[in-house]
Coordinates of C-alpha atoms and ligand atoms in Angstrom, one line a residue:
M2 CA 302.0 190.4 54.6
D3 CA 299.8 194.2 53.8
L4 CA 296.7 192.5 55.3
E5 CA 294.9 195.9 54.7
H6 CA 295.1 194.6 51.1
A7 CA 294.8 191.4 51.4
S8 CA 292.8 189.5 49.1
I9 CA 289.6 186.6 49.4
A10 CA 290.5 183.7 47.2
M11 CA 286.9 182.7 46.1
E12 CA 288.3 178.5 45.9
P13 CA 286.4 176.2 48.1
A14 CA 288.6 175.2 50.6
A15 CA 290.2 171.6 49.7
D16 CA 289.0 170.3 53.9
A17 CA 285.7 170.2 54.8
H18 CA 285.5 170.6 57.9
D19 CA 287.0 174.3 57.5
A20 CA 284.6 174.4 54.5
I21 CA 282.6 177.0 56.2
G22 CA 284.4 177.9 59.6
A23 CA 286.7 180.4 59.4
S24 CA 290.0 180.0 60.6
P25 CA 290.6 181.6 65.1
M26 CA 292.0 185.0 65.8
P27 CA 292.8 184.8 69.1
A28 CA 293.2 188.7 70.9
H29 CA 296.1 189.1 72.8
L30 CA 294.8 189.0 76.1
D31 CA 296.0 191.7 78.9
P32 CA 296.2 190.2 82.2
W33 CA 294.0 192.6 83.9
E34 CA 291.0 190.5 81.1
R35 CA 292.2 187.3 81.7
R36 CA 291.6 187.8 85.9
L37 CA 288.2 188.7 84.6
L38 CA 287.5 185.3 82.4
A39 CA 288.3 183.7 85.0
D40 CA 286.0 185.1 88.0
P41 CA 283.8 183.1 88.4
S42 CA 280.9 185.7 88.9
L43 CA 281.7 189.6 88.0
L44 CA 280.7 189.6 84.6
G45 CA 278.3 187.9 84.9
D46 CA 276.5 190.1 88.1
L47 CA 278.3 192.6 86.3
A48 CA 275.8 192.1 82.9
F49 CA 272.7 191.6 85.7
A50 CA 273.6 194.9 87.3
M51 CA 273.7 196.6 83.4
G52 CA 270.4 194.6 82.6
G53 CA 271.9 195.3 78.5
P54 CA 275.0 195.3 76.8
F55 CA 278.2 197.1 77.9
H56 CA 282.1 198.4 77.7
V57 CA 284.0 197.9 80.5
M58 CA 287.9 200.3 81.0
Y59 CA 290.7 199.2 82.4
P60 CA 292.2 202.6 83.4
E61 CA 295.5 201.2 84.8
R62 CA 296.0 200.0 81.3
V63 CA 295.9 203.4 80.4
A64 CA 298.3 204.9 82.4
H65 CA 300.8 202.2 81.6
N66 CA 300.6 203.4 77.8
I67 CA 301.3 207.1 78.9
R68 CA 304.3 205.5 80.9
A69 CA 305.0 203.6 78.0
F70 CA 305.3 206.4 75.9
H71 CA 307.0 208.2 78.4
A72 CA 309.7 205.9 78.2
A73 CA 310.6 205.9 74.4
F74 CA 310.7 209.7 75.2
T75 CA 313.0 209.1 78.4
H76 CA 315.4 206.6 76.8
A77 CA 315.9 208.6 73.2
G78 CA 317.1 212.0 75.4
V79 CA 314.2 213.7 73.9
H80 CA 312.2 215.9 75.0
G81 CA 308.6 214.6 74.0
T82 CA 304.5 215.8 75.1
I83 CA 301.6 213.1 74.8
Y84 CA 298.3 214.4 73.2
Y85 CA 295.8 211.6 73.6
G86 CA 293.5 211.7 70.6
K87 CA 290.1 212.1 72.9
K88 CA 287.9 210.7 69.5
A89 CA 289.0 207.4 70.5
N90 CA 286.9 207.1 73.2
K91 CA 284.6 208.9 75.3
A92 CA 285.4 207.2 78.5
A93 CA 285.9 210.1 80.8
C94 CA 288.0 207.8 83.2
V95 CA 290.6 207.7 79.7
A96 CA 291.1 211.6 80.3
R97 CA 291.8 211.5 84.1
A98 CA 294.4 208.7 83.7
C99 CA 295.6 211.4 81.3
A100 CA 295.7 213.7 84.1
E101 CA 297.2 211.7 86.4
H102 CA 299.6 210.2 84.0
G103 CA 301.1 213.4 83.3
A104 CA 299.6 213.3 79.0
G105 CA 297.7 216.1 77.8
V106 CA 294.8 215.5 75.9
D107 CA 294.2 216.8 72.0
V108 CA 290.5 217.6 71.3
A109 CA 288.5 219.3 68.3
S110 CA 285.3 220.0 69.8
V111 CA 284.0 222.7 73.0
G112 CA 282.3 219.4 74.5
E113 CA 285.4 216.9 74.1
L114 CA 288.0 220.5 75.2
T115 CA 285.3 220.9 78.3
A116 CA 285.0 217.1 79.6
A117 CA 289.1 217.8 78.9
L118 CA 289.0 220.4 81.6
A119 CA 287.0 218.0 83.5
Q120 CA 288.7 215.0 84.7
G121 CA 291.2 217.7 85.5
V122 CA 293.2 218.3 82.5
R123 CA 295.0 222.3 82.5
G124 CA 294.1 224.3 79.7
D125 CA 298.1 224.3 78.5
E126 CA 298.3 220.1 78.0
L127 CA 295.2 220.6 76.1
M128 CA 296.0 220.1 71.9
V129 CA 293.2 221.5 69.8
T130 CA 293.0 220.0 65.9
G131 CA 290.5 219.6 63.4
P132 CA 289.7 221.6 60.6
A133 CA 287.7 225.4 60.6
K134 CA 287.8 225.1 64.3
A135 CA 284.2 227.5 65.2
D136 CA 284.8 230.7 66.5
E137 CA 284.5 229.3 70.0
L138 CA 286.0 226.7 70.1
L139 CA 288.9 229.2 69.5
W140 CA 288.0 231.8 72.1
L141 CA 287.3 229.2 74.4
A142 CA 291.2 227.5 73.2
A143 CA 293.0 231.2 73.6
R144 CA 291.0 230.7 76.7
H145 CA 292.6 228.3 78.6
G146 CA 296.0 228.3 76.5
A147 CA 295.2 225.5 74.2
L148 CA 297.7 224.8 71.8
I149 CA 295.6 224.8 68.9
A150 CA 296.8 223.7 65.2
V151 CA 295.5 225.9 62.2
D152 CA 294.5 224.2 59.1
D153 CA 294.1 227.3 57.6
L154 CA 294.3 231.1 57.1
G155 CA 291.5 231.7 57.6
E156 CA 290.7 230.5 60.8
L157 CA 294.2 231.8 61.3
G158 CA 292.5 235.5 61.0
R159 CA 289.7 234.4 62.7
L160 CA 291.8 233.5 65.7
A161 CA 293.8 237.0 65.8
A162 CA 290.9 238.3 65.7
L163 CA 290.1 236.8 68.6
A164 CA 293.0 236.5 71.1
S165 CA 294.6 239.1 73.1
Q166 CA 298.0 240.8 72.6
G167 CA 297.6 239.8 76.9
A168 CA 297.6 235.9 76.6
P169 CA 298.3 235.7 72.5
A170 CA 296.8 232.6 71.6
R171 CA 299.5 229.1 70.8
V172 CA 299.6 227.8 67.7
L173 CA 301.0 225.3 65.1
I174 CA 300.4 225.3 61.7
R175 CA 299.3 222.5 60.5
V176 CA 301.2 221.2 57.1
L177 CA 300.2 219.5 54.2
P178 CA 302.4 217.1 53.3
A179 CA 303.9 217.4 49.8
A180 CA 301.7 214.8 47.5
S181 CA 299.1 213.9 50.0
A182 CA 295.4 214.3 48.7
S183 CA 294.3 215.1 52.3
R184 CA 291.9 217.8 53.3
F185 CA 293.5 219.0 55.9
G186 CA 296.9 221.6 56.4
M187 CA 298.2 223.8 54.6
T188 CA 300.6 224.4 51.5
S189 CA 304.1 225.5 50.8
G190 CA 302.5 229.3 49.7
E191 CA 300.3 229.2 52.5
I192 CA 302.4 228.0 55.5
E193 CA 304.6 231.3 53.7
D194 CA 301.5 233.7 54.0
A195 CA 300.4 232.1 57.8
L196 CA 303.7 232.7 58.4
A197 CA 303.3 236.9 57.5
V198 CA 300.3 236.7 59.8
C199 CA 301.1 235.5 62.4
G200 CA 304.4 238.1 62.3
G201 CA 301.8 241.2 62.3
H202 CA 299.8 240.1 65.8
D203 CA 300.7 240.2 68.6
S204 CA 297.8 238.6 69.7
I205 CA 299.0 234.6 67.9
R206 CA 302.7 233.5 68.8
L207 CA 303.2 230.2 66.3
E208 CA 305.5 227.4 68.5
G209 CA 305.9 225.2 65.8
F210 CA 304.0 223.0 62.9
S211 CA 301.9 219.8 62.7
F212 CA 300.9 217.4 60.7
H213 CA 298.6 214.2 61.0
L214 CA 299.0 210.9 58.5
S215 CA 296.8 208.5 58.2
G216 CA 298.1 204.9 57.3
Y217 CA 301.5 203.4 59.8
D218 CA 304.7 204.2 58.7
A219 CA 307.0 204.8 60.8
V220 CA 309.6 206.1 58.4
A221 CA 307.0 208.2 57.0
R222 CA 306.9 210.1 60.2
A223 CA 310.5 210.6 60.7
E224 CA 310.8 211.8 57.3
L225 CA 307.6 214.9 58.0
A226 CA 309.4 215.2 61.7
G227 CA 312.6 215.9 59.3
E228 CA 311.5 218.2 57.3
L229 CA 309.0 220.4 59.9
I230 CA 312.0 220.3 62.0
A231 CA 313.4 222.5 59.3
R232 CA 309.9 224.0 59.6
C233 CA 311.1 225.8 62.8
L234 CA 314.6 227.0 62.4
H235 CA 313.1 228.8 59.1
A236 CA 310.4 230.4 61.6
R237 CA 313.1 231.0 63.9
T238 CA 315.4 233.2 61.6
L239 CA 312.0 235.0 60.8
G240 CA 311.4 236.3 65.1
H241 CA 309.2 233.1 66.2
P242 CA 309.2 230.6 68.6
A243 CA 309.0 228.1 66.9
T244 CA 309.7 225.3 69.8
T245 CA 307.0 222.8 69.0
V246 CA 307.4 219.7 66.4
S247 CA 304.2 218.0 66.8
I248 CA 303.9 214.1 64.3
G249 CA 300.3 213.6 65.5
G250 CA 299.1 210.0 65.8
G251 CA 298.2 206.4 64.1
F252 CA 300.6 204.9 66.0
G253 CA 299.3 200.8 66.1
V254 CA 298.3 197.7 67.8
D255 CA 298.8 194.6 67.5
Y256 CA 295.4 192.9 68.4
V257 CA 296.6 189.2 67.2
A258 CA 299.3 187.2 67.0
A259 CA 301.1 187.3 63.1
E260 CA 300.6 183.9 62.6
A261 CA 296.8 184.0 63.3
A262 CA 296.5 187.2 61.5
M263 CA 298.8 184.6 58.0
E264 CA 297.0 182.2 58.6
F265 CA 293.4 184.1 58.0
T266 CA 294.9 186.1 55.0
E267 CA 295.9 183.2 53.3
G268 CA 293.0 181.2 54.3
M269 CA 290.6 183.9 53.7
R270 CA 287.0 182.6 51.5
R271 CA 283.1 184.1 51.3
Q272 CA 283.0 180.4 52.6
W273 CA 284.0 181.8 55.9
F274 CA 281.4 184.3 55.8
H275 CA 277.2 184.6 57.1
S276 CA 275.9 184.9 53.7
G277 CA 279.0 184.4 51.9
K278 CA 279.7 188.2 52.5
S279 CA 283.2 189.7 51.6
F280 CA 285.1 193.3 52.7
D281 CA 288.2 194.3 50.0
S282 CA 290.1 195.5 53.6
Y283 CA 291.1 195.6 56.8
Y284 CA 292.9 196.7 59.4
P285 CA 296.3 195.4 60.1
Y286 CA 295.5 193.5 63.7
H287 CA 299.2 192.1 64.0
F288 CA 301.8 195.0 64.5
P289 CA 305.0 193.8 64.9
A290 CA 305.7 197.3 66.7
P291 CA 302.9 198.6 68.2
G292 CA 302.7 201.7 70.5
A293 CA 305.6 204.0 72.2
A294 CA 307.8 200.4 70.2
M295 CA 306.9 202.5 67.2
L296 CA 307.9 205.7 68.7
A297 CA 311.7 205.0 69.4
Q298 CA 311.9 203.5 65.7
I299 CA 310.4 206.9 64.6
L300 CA 312.8 209.2 67.6
D301 CA 315.6 206.2 65.8
H302 CA 315.3 206.5 62.4
D303 CA 317.9 209.3 61.1
D304 CA 319.0 210.3 64.3
L305 CA 315.6 212.2 64.3
A306 CA 315.5 212.2 68.4
G307 CA 320.0 213.7 67.8
R308 CA 318.2 216.5 65.5
L309 CA 315.6 217.6 68.3
R310 CA 318.4 217.4 70.8
D311 CA 320.3 219.5 68.3
N312 CA 317.9 221.8 67.7
A313 CA 316.1 222.1 71.1
V314 CA 312.4 221.4 69.3
R315 CA 309.8 219.6 71.7
L316 CA 308.2 216.4 69.9
A317 CA 304.2 216.3 70.2
I318 CA 302.5 213.0 69.1
E319 CA 298.4 212.3 69.9
P320 CA 298.1 209.4 70.0
G321 CA 294.4 208.3 70.3
R322 CA 294.3 203.9 69.4
A323 CA 297.4 202.9 70.8
L324 CA 296.8 205.2 73.8
L325 CA 293.9 203.1 75.0
A326 CA 295.4 199.1 73.4
H327 CA 294.2 196.7 76.2
A328 CA 292.1 199.1 77.5
G329 CA 289.2 197.9 77.0
C330 CA 286.1 195.7 76.2
T331 CA 283.0 195.5 75.0
V332 CA 279.9 192.7 76.6
F333 CA 277.1 191.7 75.3
R334 CA 274.5 188.6 75.8
V335 CA 273.4 186.5 73.9
Q336 CA 269.7 186.7 73.3
G337 CA 268.8 184.0 70.4
S338 CA 270.9 181.2 69.5
K339 CA 270.4 179.4 65.7
T340 CA 271.7 176.6 64.2
R341 CA 272.0 177.3 59.9
H342 CA 273.3 175.3 57.2
A343 CA 276.3 176.5 54.9
H344 CA 278.0 174.3 52.3
G345 CA 275.5 171.5 54.0
L346 CA 277.6 172.0 57.2
P347 CA 275.7 172.8 60.2
Y348 CA 277.1 176.7 62.4
R349 CA 275.2 179.1 64.8
L350 CA 274.1 181.9 64.4
L351 CA 273.7 184.3 67.1
T352 CA 271.5 186.9 68.1
V353 CA 273.1 189.3 70.8
D354 CA 271.4 192.4 72.8
G355 CA 273.1 195.3 71.5
T356 CA 273.6 196.6 68.0
S357 CA 277.0 196.7 65.5
L358 CA 277.1 200.4 66.7
S359 CA 279.4 199.2 69.4
L360 CA 281.7 197.5 66.8
S361 CA 282.3 200.5 64.7
E362 CA 284.7 198.3 63.1
Q363 CA 281.7 197.4 60.6
W364 CA 280.6 201.9 60.2
F365 CA 284.0 201.5 57.8
D366 CA 283.1 199.0 55.4
S367 CA 285.0 196.5 57.8
E368 CA 284.8 194.1 60.3
Y369 CA 286.6 193.3 63.6
L370 CA 288.8 190.3 63.5
P371 CA 290.0 189.7 66.9
D372 CA 288.1 186.5 68.0
P373 CA 284.9 187.1 70.7
L374 CA 284.8 184.8 73.9
L375 CA 282.6 183.2 75.4
W376 CA 281.5 183.2 79.1
P377 CA 280.8 180.9 81.6
A378 CA 283.8 179.0 79.7
R379 CA 282.4 175.2 79.9
P380 CA 284.2 172.2 76.9
G381 CA 282.4 170.9 73.7
A382 CA 283.0 171.1 70.4
V383 CA 284.8 174.4 68.2
T384 CA 281.4 175.6 66.4
P385 CA 281.4 178.5 63.7
T386 CA 279.4 181.4 64.8
S387 CA 278.3 184.2 63.3
V388 CA 276.3 187.2 65.9
G389 CA 273.7 189.5 64.8
A390 CA 273.4 192.5 65.8
A391 CA 269.3 193.0 68.2
T392 CA 268.2 195.4 65.7
C393 CA 265.5 194.9 62.5
L394 CA 268.8 195.7 60.1
D395 CA 269.5 192.1 57.8
S396 CA 272.8 194.1 57.6
D397 CA 273.8 194.6 61.7
M398 CA 276.0 191.8 62.3
L399 CA 279.3 192.2 64.8
S400 CA 280.7 188.7 63.2
W401 CA 279.8 188.0 59.8
R402 CA 283.2 186.3 60.1
R403 CA 282.3 183.2 61.7
V404 CA 284.4 182.3 64.5
P405 CA 284.8 179.7 65.7
L406 CA 283.9 179.4 69.6
P407 CA 285.2 176.7 71.9
R408 CA 281.6 175.3 71.9
P409 CA 278.1 175.9 70.8
A410 CA 276.2 179.7 72.2
E411 CA 273.3 179.0 73.9
V412 CA 271.2 181.8 75.6
G413 CA 272.2 184.1 79.0
D414 CA 275.9 183.4 76.8
L415 CA 278.1 186.4 77.0
L416 CA 280.2 187.9 74.4
I417 CA 283.1 189.0 75.3
Y418 CA 285.2 192.1 72.1
P419 CA 288.5 191.9 73.8
N420 CA 290.6 195.8 73.1
T421 CA 287.4 197.4 71.5
A422 CA 287.9 200.8 73.5
G423 CA 290.2 202.2 70.6
Y424 CA 287.4 203.6 68.1
Q425 CA 285.4 200.1 68.3
M426 CA 283.3 201.5 71.6
D427 CA 281.4 204.9 71.4
S428 CA 282.1 206.4 67.6
N429 CA 279.3 205.5 66.2
E430 CA 277.3 204.5 68.6
S431 CA 273.4 206.4 69.1
A432 CA 270.0 205.0 70.3
F433 CA 268.9 203.2 67.2
H434 CA 266.1 201.5 67.8
D435 CA 265.6 203.5 71.3
L436 CA 268.3 201.1 72.7
P437 CA 270.2 202.3 75.5
I438 CA 273.6 203.4 74.9
P439 CA 276.2 201.0 76.7
P440 CA 277.0 202.5 79.4
K441 CA 280.6 202.7 80.4
V442 CA 281.8 200.6 83.7
V443 CA 285.5 201.1 84.8
L444 CA 287.7 198.9 86.9
Y445 CA 289.7 199.4 89.7
D446 CA 292.1 197.3 91.5
A447 CA 291.2 196.3 95.0
T448 CA 293.2 195.3 97.9
G449 CA 293.3 191.3 97.2
D450 CA 293.6 189.7 93.6
R451 CA 290.1 191.5 93.9
F452 CA 288.0 193.4 91.1
R453 CA 286.2 196.7 92.7
W454 CA 283.7 198.1 89.4
T455 CA 281.7 202.0 89.3
R456 CA 280.0 203.2 85.8
D457 CA 282.5 205.5 84.4
G458 CA 281.0 209.5 84.8
S459 CA 280.7 210.8 81.0
Ligands
LIG1604 C1 292.6 211.0 64.7 C2 293.5 212.1 65.2 C3 294.9 211.4 66.3 C4 294.6 210.0 66.6 O1 294.5 208.5 65.8 P1 295.1 207.1 65.7 O2 295.7 207.0 65.1 O3 294.1 207.2 66.9 O4 296.8 207.1 67.4 C5 295.5 211.8 66.3 N1 296.1 213.8 65.7 C6 294.8 214.4 65.5 C7 294.9 215.2 64.2 C8 293.9 213.5 64.4 O5 292.9 213.4 63.9

């Protein structure tokens, strides 16, 4: 099943009951989320204290995800390093969890670099990626002993001039995969020139090669990693200490069960969406071997693990979304609730107190499909419900899809979008309409199955 390329069925539903309400997409909930939802007062008290939409982060789940990746490396007998792809979430508590649990951070700006350092991530635990990096970023990265994934020859030349012989810049060469149309990475010809530049400057230390692929294919990553091992061996013949291969990020996250994803894909029709909206594609919300399980598949393919071991190559990964799997959710308050009709059938059209900027999928011309949860839980009749934002844009919708909420939502209820820590929360937030940017609340375990909370330090 390929959800990314599923097409929209146009024929009307056979059963009038299902005609305008979409099939359910219940998200997998972590134990901490069940506890939060079951608590009779905590969510309501937090909403009262924050006075607007807010995100909830649970860094202990980030720690769990880090441990799972480490366990996959250990199980395969591979020397591996995790660099959290920081662009996926700005929260300070995530960088802190990385520092505390043995993960580095992958950064692409001075802001991200200093934010990681401020949470205790050491300079030599940083990876710096991004194209044609600014001199200021290159200089800081070299000063702090970060690993720098160089994207082009011009950048390499600037870095060679900036860094000093006493503390050479640690460099990975980012590789443009054969037949890739990506704007990132170097061609084979450019790589040969880069090897010569590295050889000619004592201020550069070539430690290996990297790539980052779009999509979520384990085999493609394993095969390209194999090619990069060969590049390391070639570089070693030229005298470079090439010992690291970084395979970037793109580890999947499993948001919903296979059956729900299949039911949605097979039944999908415009009548399920407010105003007949349609989208061309969706993120693959069901992912059978997510995160660390996908790393295990990569290491297992063609005995990549054995080849890494035999050639004394360290494998680096840069998971963003997968390190944040099940580590956060986003809470809105229902501010308005209208009844509207489509095809003669009633549905609810809500306005919540935030915007779709806090649910970034809309900005990728798509929609975040895992069902929001209505709090508090009360008995009622299943009600198809679309969710709009507190802005003056007709198109600013959090859920065009009519979600089958368990009861009619009323003003003052909370609507919780689950599993939003990876990219959904803060990639696109702005103070549009002069609305404040939603704060992040961080939950920690206290004694007696109780949570303590604080505001994130970012
Ligand atoms: C965005 C990015 C990542 C993280 O990707 P995910 O899909 O979130 O795992 C890792 N490395 C690089 C170079 C990136 O640009």
